[in-house]
Coordinates of N, CA, C and O in Angstrom, one line a residue:
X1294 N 0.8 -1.2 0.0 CA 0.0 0.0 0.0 C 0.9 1.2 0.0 O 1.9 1.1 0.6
X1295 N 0.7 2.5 -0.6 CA 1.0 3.6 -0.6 C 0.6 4.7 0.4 O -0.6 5.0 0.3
X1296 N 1.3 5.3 1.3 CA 1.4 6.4 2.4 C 1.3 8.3 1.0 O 2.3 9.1 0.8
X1297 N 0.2 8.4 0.5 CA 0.7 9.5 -0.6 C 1.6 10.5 0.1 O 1.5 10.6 1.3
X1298 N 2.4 11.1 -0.8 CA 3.1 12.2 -0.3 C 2.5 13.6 -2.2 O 1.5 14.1 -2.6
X1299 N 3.6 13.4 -2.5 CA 3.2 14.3 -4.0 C 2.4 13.7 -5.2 O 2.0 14.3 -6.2
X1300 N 2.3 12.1 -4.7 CA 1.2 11.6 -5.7 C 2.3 11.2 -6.7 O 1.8 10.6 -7.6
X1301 N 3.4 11.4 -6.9 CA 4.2 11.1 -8.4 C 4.7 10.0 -8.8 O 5.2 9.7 -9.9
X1302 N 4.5 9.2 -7.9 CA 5.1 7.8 -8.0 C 4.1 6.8 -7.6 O 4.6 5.6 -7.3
X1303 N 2.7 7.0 -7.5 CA 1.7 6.1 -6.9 C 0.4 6.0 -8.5 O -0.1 6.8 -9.2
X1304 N 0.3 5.1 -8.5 CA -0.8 5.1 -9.5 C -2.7 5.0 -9.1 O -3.4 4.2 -8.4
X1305 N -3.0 5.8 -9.6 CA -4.1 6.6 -9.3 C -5.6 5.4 -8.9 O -6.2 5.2 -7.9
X1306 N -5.7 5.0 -10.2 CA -6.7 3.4 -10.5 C -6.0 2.4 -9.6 O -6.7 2.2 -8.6
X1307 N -4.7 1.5 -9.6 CA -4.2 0.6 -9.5 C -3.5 0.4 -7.8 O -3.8 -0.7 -7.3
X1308 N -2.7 1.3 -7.1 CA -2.3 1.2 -6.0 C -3.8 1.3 -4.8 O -5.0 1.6 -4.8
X1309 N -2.8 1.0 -4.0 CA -3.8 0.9 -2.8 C -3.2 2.4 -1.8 O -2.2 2.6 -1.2
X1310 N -4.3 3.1 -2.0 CA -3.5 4.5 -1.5 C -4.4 5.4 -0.4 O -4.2 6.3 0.5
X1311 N -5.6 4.8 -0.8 CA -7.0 5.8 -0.2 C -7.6 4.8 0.5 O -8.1 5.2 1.5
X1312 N -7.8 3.2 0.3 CA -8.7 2.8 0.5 C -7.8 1.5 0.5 O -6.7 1.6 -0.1
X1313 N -8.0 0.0 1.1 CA -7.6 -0.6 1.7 C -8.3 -1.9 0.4 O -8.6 -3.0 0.7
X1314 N -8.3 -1.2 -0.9 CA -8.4 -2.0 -2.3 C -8.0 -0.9 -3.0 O -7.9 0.1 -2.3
X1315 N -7.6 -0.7 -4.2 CA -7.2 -0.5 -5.2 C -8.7 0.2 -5.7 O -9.8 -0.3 -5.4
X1316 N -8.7 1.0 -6.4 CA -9.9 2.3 -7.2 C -10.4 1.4 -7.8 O -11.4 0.8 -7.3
X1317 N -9.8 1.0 -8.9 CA -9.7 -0.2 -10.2 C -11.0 -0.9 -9.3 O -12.2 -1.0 -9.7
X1318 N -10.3 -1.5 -7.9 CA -11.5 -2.8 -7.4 C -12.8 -1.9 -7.0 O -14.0 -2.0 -7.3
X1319 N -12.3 -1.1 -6.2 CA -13.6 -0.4 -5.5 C -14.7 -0.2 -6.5 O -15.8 -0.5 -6.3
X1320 N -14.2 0.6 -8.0 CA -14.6 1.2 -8.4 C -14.8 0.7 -10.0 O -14.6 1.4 -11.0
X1321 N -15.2 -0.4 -10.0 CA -14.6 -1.2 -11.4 C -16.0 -0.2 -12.9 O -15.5 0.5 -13.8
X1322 N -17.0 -0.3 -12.8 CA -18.0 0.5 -13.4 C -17.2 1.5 -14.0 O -17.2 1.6 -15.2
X1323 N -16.4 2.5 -13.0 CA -16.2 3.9 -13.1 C -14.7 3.7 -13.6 O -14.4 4.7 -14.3
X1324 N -13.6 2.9 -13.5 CA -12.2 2.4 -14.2 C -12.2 2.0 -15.3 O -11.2 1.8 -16.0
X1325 N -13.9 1.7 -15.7 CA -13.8 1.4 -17.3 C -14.1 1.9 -18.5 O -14.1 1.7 -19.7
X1326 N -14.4 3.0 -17.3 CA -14.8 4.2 -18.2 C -13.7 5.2 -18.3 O -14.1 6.3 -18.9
X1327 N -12.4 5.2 -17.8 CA -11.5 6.0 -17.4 C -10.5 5.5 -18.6 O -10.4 4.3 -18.6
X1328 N -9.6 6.5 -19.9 CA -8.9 6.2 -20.8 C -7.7 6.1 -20.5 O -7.1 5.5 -21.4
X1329 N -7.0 6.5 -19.4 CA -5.7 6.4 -18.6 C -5.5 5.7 -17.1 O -5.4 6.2 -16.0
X1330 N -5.5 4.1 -17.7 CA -5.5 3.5 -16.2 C -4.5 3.4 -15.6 O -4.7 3.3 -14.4
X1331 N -3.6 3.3 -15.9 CA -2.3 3.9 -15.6 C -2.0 5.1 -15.0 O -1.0 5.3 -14.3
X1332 N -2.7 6.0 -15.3 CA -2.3 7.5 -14.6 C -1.8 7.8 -13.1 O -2.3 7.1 -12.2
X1333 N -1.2 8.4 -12.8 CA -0.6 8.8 -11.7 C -1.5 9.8 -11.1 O -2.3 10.5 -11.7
X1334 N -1.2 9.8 -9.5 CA -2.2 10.4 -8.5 C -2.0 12.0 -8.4 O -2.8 12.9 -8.0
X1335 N -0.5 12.1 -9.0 CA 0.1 13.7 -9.0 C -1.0 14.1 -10.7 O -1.7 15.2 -10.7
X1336 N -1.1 13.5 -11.7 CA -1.8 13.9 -12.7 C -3.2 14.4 -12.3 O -3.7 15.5 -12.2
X1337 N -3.7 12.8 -12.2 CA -5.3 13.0 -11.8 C -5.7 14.3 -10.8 O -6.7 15.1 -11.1
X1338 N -5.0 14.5 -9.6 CA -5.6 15.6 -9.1 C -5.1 16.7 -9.2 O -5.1 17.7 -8.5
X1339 N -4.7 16.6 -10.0 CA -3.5 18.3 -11.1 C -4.8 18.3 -12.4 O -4.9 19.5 -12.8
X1340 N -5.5 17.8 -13.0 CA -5.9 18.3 -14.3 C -7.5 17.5 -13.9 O -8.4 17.8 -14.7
X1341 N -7.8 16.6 -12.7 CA -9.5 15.9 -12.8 C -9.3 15.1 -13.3 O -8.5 15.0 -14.2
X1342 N -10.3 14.1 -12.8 CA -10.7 12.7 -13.2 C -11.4 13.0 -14.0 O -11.3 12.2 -15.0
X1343 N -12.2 14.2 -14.2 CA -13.1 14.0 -16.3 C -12.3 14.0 -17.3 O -12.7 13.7 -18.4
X1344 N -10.7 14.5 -17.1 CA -10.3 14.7 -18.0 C -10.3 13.3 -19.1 O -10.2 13.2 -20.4
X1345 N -10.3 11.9 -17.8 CA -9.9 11.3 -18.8 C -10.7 9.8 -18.7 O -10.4 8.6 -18.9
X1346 N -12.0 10.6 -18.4 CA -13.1 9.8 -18.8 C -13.8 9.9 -20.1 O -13.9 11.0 -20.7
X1347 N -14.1 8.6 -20.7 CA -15.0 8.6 -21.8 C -16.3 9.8 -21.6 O -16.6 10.3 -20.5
X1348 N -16.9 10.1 -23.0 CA -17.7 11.6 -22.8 C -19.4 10.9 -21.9 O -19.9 11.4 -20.9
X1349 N -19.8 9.6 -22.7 CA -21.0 9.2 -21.7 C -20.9 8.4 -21.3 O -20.7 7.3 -21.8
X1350 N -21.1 8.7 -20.0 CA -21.2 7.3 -18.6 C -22.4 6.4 -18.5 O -23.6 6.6 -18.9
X1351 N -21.9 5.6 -18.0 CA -22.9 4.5 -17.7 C -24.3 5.3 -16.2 O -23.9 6.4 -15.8
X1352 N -25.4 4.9 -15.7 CA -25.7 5.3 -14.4 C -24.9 5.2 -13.7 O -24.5 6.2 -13.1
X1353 N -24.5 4.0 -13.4 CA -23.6 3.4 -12.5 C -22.5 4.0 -12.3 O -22.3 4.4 -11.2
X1354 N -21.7 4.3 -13.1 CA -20.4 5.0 -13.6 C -20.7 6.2 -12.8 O -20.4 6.2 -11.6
X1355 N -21.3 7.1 -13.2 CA -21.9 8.6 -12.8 C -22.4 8.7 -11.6 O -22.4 9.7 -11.0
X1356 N -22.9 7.2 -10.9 CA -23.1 7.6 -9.6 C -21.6 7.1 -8.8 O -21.4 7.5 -7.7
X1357 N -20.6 6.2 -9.3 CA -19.8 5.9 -8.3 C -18.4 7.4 -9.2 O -17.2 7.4 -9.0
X1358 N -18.8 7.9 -9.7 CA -18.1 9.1 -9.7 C -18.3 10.0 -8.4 O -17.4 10.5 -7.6
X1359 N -19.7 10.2 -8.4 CA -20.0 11.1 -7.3 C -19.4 10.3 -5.8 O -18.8 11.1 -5.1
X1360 N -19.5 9.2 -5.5 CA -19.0 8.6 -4.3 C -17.7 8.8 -4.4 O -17.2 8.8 -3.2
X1361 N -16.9 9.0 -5.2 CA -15.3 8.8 -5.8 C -15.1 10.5 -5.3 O -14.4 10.8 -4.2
X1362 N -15.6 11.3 -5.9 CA -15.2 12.6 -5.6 C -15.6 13.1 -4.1 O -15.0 14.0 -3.5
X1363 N -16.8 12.4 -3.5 CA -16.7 12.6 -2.1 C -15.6 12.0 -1.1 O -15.3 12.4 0.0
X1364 N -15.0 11.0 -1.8 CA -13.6 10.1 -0.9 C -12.9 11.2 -0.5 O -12.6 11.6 0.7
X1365 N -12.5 11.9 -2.1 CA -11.6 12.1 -2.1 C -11.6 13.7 -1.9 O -10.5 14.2 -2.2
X1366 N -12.6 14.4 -1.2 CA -12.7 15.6 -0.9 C -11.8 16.1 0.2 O -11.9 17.3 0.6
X1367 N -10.9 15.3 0.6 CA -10.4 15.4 2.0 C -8.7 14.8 1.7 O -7.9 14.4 2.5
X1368 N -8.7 15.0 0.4 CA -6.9 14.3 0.1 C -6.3 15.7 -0.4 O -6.8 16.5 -1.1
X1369 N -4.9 15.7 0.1 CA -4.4 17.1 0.2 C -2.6 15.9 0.1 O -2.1 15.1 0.9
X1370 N -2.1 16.6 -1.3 CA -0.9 16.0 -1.3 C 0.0 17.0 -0.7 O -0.2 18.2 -0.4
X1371 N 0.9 16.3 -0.6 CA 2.3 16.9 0.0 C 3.6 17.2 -0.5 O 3.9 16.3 -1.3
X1372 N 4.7 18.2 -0.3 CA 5.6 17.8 -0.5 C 6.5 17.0 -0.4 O 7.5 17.3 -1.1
X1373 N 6.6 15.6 0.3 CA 7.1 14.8 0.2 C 7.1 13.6 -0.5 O 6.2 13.5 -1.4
X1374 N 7.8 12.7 -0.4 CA 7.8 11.6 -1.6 C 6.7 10.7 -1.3 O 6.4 10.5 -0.2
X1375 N 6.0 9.9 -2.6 CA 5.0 8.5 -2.1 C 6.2 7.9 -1.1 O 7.4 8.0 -1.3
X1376 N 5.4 7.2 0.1 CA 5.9 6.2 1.1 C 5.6 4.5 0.3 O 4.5 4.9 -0.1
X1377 N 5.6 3.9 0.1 CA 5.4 2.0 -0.1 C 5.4 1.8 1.2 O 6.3 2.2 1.9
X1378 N 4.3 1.0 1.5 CA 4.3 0.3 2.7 C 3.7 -1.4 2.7 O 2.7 -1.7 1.9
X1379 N 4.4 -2.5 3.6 CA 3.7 -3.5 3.0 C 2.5 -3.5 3.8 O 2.2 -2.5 4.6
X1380 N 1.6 -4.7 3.7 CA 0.2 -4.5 4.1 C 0.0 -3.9 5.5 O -0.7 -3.0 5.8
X1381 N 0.9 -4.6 6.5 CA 0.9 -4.9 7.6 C 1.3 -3.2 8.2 O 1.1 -3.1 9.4
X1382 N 1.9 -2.1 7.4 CA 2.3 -1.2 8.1 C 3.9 -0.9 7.8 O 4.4 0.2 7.5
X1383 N 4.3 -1.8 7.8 CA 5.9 -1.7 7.8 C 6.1 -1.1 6.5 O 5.4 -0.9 5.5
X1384 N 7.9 -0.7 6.9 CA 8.0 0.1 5.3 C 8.4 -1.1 4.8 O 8.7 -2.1 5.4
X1385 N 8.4 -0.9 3.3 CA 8.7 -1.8 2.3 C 10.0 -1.8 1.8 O 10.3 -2.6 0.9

């Protein structure tokens, strides 16, 4: 799992950074509608998650958008570097 710091080194869909699963799982509806699954966490919250969603969503999609941007109302990167941590806590 990832401790974020500047978001530059953690991947946005795929790491475990917010949530104790990976976006991709939480969020599978709304990852498949996303054209950059790969993107980094420093991108996504520098330019929005519309940027690089397809133009129409599914219901589903559009409502677990809205749950996605409430998560994440409260994430504030940092100047420091992404941390890796294994599950358990420890560093990696």
């Amino acid at each position: 799992q990832v401790r974020i710091g500047n978001g530059s080194s953690t991947f946005y869909w795929l790491d475990r950074w917010i949530l104790s699963k990976s976006l991709a799982t939480t969020f599978p509806a709304l990852f498949s509608h996303h054209t950059k699954p790969n993107a980094l966490v420093t991108h996504i919250m520098m330019d929005g998650i519309d940027l690089g969603l397809r133009s129409r969503l599914t219901l589903t999609a559009s409502n677990k958008l809205a749950s996605l941007r409430l998560l994440l109302q409260d994430v504030h990167r940092m100047g420091t570097p992404d941390k890796r941590l294994l599950l358990i806590g420890a560093s990696f």
